[in-house]
CSV table of C-alpha atoms in Angstrom, one decimal:
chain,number,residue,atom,x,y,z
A,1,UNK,CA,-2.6,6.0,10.2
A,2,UNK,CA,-6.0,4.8,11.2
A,3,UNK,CA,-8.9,7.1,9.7
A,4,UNK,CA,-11.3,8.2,12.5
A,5,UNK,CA,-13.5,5.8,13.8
A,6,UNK,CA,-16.7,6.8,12.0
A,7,UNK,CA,-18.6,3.5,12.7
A,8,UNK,CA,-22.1,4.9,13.1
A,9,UNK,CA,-22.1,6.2,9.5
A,10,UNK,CA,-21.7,2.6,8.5
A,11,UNK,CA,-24.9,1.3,10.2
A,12,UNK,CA,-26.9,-0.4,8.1
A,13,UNK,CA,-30.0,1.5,6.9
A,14,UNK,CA,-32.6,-0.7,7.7
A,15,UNK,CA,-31.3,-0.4,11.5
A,16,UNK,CA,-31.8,3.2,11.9
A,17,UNK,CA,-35.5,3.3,10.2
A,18,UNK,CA,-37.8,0.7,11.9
A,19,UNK,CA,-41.4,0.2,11.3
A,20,UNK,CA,-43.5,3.1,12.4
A,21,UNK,CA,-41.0,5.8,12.0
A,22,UNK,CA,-38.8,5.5,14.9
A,23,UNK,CA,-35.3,5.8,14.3
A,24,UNK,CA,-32.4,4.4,16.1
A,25,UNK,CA,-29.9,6.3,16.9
A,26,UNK,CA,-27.3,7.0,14.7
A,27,UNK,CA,-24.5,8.6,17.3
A,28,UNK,CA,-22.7,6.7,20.1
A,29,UNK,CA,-20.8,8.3,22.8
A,30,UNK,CA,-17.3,6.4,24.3
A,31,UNK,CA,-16.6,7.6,28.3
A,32,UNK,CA,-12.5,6.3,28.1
A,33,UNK,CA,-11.4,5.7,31.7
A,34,UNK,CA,-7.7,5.4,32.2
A,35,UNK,CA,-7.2,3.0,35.2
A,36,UNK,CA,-6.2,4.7,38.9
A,37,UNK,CA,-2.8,4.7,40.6
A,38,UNK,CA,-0.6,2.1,41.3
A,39,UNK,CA,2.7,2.0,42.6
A,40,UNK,CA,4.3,2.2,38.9
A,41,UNK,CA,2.2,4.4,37.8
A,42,UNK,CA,4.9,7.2,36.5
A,43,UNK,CA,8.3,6.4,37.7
A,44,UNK,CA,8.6,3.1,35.9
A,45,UNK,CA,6.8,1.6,32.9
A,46,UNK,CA,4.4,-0.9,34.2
A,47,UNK,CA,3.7,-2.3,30.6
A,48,UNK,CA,2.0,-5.4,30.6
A,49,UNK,CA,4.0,-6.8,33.6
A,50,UNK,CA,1.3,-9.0,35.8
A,51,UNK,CA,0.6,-8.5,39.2
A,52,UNK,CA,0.3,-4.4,39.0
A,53,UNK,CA,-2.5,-3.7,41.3
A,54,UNK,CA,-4.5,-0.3,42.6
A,55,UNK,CA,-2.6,1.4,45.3
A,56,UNK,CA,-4.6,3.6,47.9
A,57,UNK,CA,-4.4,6.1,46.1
A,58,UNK,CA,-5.8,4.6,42.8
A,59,UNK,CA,-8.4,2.6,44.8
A,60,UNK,CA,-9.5,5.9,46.0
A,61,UNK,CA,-9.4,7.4,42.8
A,62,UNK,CA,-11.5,4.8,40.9
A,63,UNK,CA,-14.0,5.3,44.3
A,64,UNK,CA,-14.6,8.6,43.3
A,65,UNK,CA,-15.1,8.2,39.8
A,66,UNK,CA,-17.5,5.7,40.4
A,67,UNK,CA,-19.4,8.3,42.2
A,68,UNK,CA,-18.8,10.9,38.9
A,69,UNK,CA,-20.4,7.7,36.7
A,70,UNK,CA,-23.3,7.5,39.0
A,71,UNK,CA,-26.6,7.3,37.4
A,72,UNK,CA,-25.2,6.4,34.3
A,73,UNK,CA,-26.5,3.4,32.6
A,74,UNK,CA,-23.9,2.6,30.0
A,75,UNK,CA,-24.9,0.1,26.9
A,76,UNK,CA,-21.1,-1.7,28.2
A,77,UNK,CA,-18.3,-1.8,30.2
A,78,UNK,CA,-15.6,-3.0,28.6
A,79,UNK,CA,-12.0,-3.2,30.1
A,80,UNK,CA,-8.4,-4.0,29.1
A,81,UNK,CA,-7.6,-7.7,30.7
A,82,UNK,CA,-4.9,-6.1,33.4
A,83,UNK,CA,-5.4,-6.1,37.0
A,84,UNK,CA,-5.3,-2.2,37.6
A,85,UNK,CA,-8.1,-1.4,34.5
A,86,UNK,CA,-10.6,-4.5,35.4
A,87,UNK,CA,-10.1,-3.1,39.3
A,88,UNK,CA,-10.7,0.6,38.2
A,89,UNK,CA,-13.5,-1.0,35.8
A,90,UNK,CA,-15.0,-3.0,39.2
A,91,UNK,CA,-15.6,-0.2,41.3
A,92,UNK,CA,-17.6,1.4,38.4
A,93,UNK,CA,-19.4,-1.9,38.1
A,94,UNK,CA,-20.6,-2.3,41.7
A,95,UNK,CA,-21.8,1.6,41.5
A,96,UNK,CA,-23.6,1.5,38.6
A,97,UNK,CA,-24.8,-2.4,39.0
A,98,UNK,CA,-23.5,-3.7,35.6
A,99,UNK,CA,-20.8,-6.3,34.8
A,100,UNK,CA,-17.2,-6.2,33.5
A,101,UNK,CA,-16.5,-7.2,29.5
A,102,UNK,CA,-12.7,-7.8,29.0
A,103,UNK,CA,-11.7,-6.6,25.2
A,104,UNK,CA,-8.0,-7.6,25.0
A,105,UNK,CA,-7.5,-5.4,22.0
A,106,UNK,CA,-7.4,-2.6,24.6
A,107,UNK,CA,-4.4,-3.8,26.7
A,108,UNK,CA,-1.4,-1.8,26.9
A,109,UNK,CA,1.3,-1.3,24.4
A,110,UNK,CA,3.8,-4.8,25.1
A,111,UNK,CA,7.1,-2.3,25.5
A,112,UNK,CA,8.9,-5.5,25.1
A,113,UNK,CA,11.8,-5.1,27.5
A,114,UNK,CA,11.3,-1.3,28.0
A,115,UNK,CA,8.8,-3.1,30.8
A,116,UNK,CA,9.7,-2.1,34.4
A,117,UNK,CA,12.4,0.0,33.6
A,118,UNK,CA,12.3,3.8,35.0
A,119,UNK,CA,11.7,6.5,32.8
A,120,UNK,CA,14.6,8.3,33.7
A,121,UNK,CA,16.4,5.4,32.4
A,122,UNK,CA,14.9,5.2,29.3
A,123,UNK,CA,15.2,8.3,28.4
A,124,UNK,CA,18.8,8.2,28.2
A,125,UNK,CA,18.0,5.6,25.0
A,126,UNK,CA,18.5,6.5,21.6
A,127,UNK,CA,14.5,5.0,20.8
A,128,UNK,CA,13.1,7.5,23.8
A,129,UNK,CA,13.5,10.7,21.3
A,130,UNK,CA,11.7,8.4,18.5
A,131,UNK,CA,8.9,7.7,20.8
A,132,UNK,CA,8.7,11.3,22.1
A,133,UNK,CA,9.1,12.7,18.3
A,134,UNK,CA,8.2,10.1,15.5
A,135,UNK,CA,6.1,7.7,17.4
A,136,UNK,CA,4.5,6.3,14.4
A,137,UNK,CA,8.0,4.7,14.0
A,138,UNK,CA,8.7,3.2,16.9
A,139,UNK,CA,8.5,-0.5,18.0
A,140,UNK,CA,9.6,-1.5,21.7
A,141,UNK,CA,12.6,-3.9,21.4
A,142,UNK,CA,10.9,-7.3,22.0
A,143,UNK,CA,7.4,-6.0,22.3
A,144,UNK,CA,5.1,-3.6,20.0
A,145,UNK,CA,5.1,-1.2,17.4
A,146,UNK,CA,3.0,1.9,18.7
A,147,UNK,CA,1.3,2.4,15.2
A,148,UNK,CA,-0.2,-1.4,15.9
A,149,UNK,CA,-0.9,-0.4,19.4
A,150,UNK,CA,-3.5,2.5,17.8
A,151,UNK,CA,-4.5,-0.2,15.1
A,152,UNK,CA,-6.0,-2.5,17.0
A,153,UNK,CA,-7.4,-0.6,19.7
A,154,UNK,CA,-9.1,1.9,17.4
A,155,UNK,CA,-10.3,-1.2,15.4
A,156,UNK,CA,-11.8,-2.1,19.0
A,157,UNK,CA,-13.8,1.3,19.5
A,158,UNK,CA,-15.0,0.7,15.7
A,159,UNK,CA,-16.4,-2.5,16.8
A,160,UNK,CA,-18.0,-1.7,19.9
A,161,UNK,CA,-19.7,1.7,18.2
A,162,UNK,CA,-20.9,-0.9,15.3
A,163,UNK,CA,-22.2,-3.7,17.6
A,164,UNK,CA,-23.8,-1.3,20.3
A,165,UNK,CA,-26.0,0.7,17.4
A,166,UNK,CA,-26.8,-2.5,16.2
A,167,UNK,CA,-28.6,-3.1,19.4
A,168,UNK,CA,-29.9,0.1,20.1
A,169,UNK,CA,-33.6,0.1,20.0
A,170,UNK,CA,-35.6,2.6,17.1
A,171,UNK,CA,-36.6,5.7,19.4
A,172,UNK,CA,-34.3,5.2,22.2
A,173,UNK,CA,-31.5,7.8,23.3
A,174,UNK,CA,-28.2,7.6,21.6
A,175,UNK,CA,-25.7,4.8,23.4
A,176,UNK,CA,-23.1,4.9,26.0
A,177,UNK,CA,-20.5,2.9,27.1
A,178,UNK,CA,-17.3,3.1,29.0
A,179,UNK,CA,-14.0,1.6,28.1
A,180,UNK,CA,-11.2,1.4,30.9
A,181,UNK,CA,-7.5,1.2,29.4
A,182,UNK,CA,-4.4,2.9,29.3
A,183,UNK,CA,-2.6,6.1,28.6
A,184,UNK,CA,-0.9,5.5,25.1
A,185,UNK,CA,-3.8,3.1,24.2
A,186,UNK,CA,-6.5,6.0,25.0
A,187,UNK,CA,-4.3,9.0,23.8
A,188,UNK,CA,-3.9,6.6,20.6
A,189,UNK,CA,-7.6,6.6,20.1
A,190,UNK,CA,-8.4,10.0,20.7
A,191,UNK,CA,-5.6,10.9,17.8
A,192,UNK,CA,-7.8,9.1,15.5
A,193,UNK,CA,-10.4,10.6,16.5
A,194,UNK,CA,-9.5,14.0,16.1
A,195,UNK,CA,-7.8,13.2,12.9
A,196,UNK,CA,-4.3,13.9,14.4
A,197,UNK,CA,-1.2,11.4,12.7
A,198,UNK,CA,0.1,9.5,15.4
A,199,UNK,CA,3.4,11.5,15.4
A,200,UNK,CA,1.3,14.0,17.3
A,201,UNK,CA,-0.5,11.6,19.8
A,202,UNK,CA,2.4,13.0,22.2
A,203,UNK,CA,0.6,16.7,22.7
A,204,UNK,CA,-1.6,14.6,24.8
A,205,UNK,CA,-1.8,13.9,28.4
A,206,UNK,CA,-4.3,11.0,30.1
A,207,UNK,CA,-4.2,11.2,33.9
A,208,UNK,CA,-4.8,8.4,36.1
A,209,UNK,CA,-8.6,7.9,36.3
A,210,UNK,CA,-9.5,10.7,33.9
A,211,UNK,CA,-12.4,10.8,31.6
A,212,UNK,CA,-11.9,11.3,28.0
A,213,UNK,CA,-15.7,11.8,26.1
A,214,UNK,CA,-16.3,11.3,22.4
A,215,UNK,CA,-19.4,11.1,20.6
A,216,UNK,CA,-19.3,9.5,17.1
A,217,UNK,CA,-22.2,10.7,14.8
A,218,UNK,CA,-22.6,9.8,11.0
A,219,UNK,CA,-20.5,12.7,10.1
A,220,UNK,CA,-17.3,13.3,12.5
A,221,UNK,CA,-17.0,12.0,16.0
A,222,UNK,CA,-16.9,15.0,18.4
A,223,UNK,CA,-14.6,15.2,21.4
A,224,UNK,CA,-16.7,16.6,23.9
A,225,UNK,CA,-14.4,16.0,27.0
A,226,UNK,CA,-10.4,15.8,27.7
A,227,UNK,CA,-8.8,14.2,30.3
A,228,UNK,CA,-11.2,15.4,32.7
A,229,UNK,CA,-10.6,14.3,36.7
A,230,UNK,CA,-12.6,16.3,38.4
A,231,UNK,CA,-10.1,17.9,40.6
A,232,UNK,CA,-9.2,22.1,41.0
A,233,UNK,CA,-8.2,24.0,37.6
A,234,UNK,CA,-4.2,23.4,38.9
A,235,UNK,CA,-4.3,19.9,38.3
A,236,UNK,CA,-4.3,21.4,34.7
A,237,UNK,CA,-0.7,22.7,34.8
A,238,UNK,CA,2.0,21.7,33.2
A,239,UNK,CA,3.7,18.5,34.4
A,240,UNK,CA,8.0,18.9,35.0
A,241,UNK,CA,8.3,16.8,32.7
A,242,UNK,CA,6.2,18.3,30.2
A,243,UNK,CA,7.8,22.1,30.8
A,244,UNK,CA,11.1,20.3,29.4
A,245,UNK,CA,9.0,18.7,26.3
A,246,UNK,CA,9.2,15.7,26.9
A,247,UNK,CA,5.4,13.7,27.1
A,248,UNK,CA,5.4,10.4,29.8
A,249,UNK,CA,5.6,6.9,28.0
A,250,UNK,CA,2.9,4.9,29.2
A,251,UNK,CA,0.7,7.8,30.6
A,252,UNK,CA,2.4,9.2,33.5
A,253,UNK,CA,1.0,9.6,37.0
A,254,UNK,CA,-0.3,13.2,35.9
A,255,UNK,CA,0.5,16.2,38.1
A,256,UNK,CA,1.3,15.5,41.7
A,257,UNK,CA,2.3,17.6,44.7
A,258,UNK,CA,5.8,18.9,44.5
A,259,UNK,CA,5.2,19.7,40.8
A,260,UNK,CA,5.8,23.1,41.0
């Protein structure tokens, strides 16, 4: 398992102690944005399948959190290279009048030919219970190994916290920048940065359009937001699925109406 992505403590000295006495900052906070609703989103596995756009729903979704991002002025906004992050991504963009940076180290798992199948089919397979139990283990016939899945997208954030303190200017407040991906690929890199083996990365849940906030600092990163949507406190219930145990591959659709 990945150790936690501690970038800022490896910032060169001579970065964080410029001429005069002003520091740059040595902490760097990562907004992760999963992408809004589409038509997939929960009842199949949308994987990396082409062609998976925003539904109303979602569209309205990544509206509103556009309007929650307002008057932020993030250091990047980097997306996954799918249709349904770089639209949730564009809506953001136009608020906040930046552009879109596609990092295709934070595109969803390949679940090989798990890929627009249902859940409820795939949970009658034999690899569902190693996905829901010993994740760290499993590797989608045809497609991906989940540990590589969390490899390469927590080797992204350690990038992007490297390269952004690197441009930070001495005195200026500490960096932030938003990355919009996936469920697995977002619950995979808050794991690491809470330390967590992946085995555990299923106590998790990443709604559609949530904001997950972490702030790395020389030390420890600190996870200062979970999953947050900004809707009422009952959009924090359980899930059915989740009352039976069982976490949703790819994300989920979160809680919807009917629920209960």
């Amino acid at each position: 398992m990945a150790t936690p992505a501690d970038t800022p403590a490896d910032t060169p000295a001579g970065h964080r102690d410029a001429p005069g006495g002003a520091s740059a900052p040595e902490a760097i906070t990562l907004l992760l944005v999963r992408h809004g609703m589409t038509d997939a989103t929960g009842p199949r596995l949308a994987g990396r399948a082409p062609g998976i756009h925003l539904n109303d729903v979602g569209r309205d979704q990544a509206s509103r959190l556009a309007g929650r991002l307002a008057g932020l002025t993030p250091a990047a906004l980097v997306s996954s290279p799918l249709e349904r992050c770089q639209e949730t991504a564009e809506a953001v963009a136009e608020r906040l009048g930046t552009t879109v940076t596609t990092d295709d180290r934070f595109v969803e798992c390949d679940y090989g030919s798990w890929t627009g199948r249902t859940l409820t089919d795939l949970s009658a397979e034999p690899l569902w219970r190693v996905v829901q139990d010993h994740p760290s283990a499993a590797r989608f016939p045809g497609g991906e190994a989940l540990a590589t899945t969390s490899a390469r997208a927590v080797e992204a954030v350690r990038d992007w916290n490297g390269r952004l303190l690197e441009q930070a200017s001495p005195g200026s407040a500490p960096p932030v920048y938003v990355v919009c991906g996936h469920g697995d690929v977002i619950k995979a890199i808050i794991a690491d940065a809470l330390g967590m083996h992946l085995d555990l990365f299923q106590r998790l849940r990443v709604d559609p359009c949530s904001v997950t906030s972490i702030t790395y600092t020389r030390t420890r990163p600190f996870l200062n937001k979970l999953n947050d949507t900004g809707e009422p406190l009952a959009g924090a219930l359980p899930t059915a699925a989740e009352t039976r145990g069982d976490a949703a591959v790819g994300g989920g659709a979160g809680r919807v109406p009917g629920d209960d």
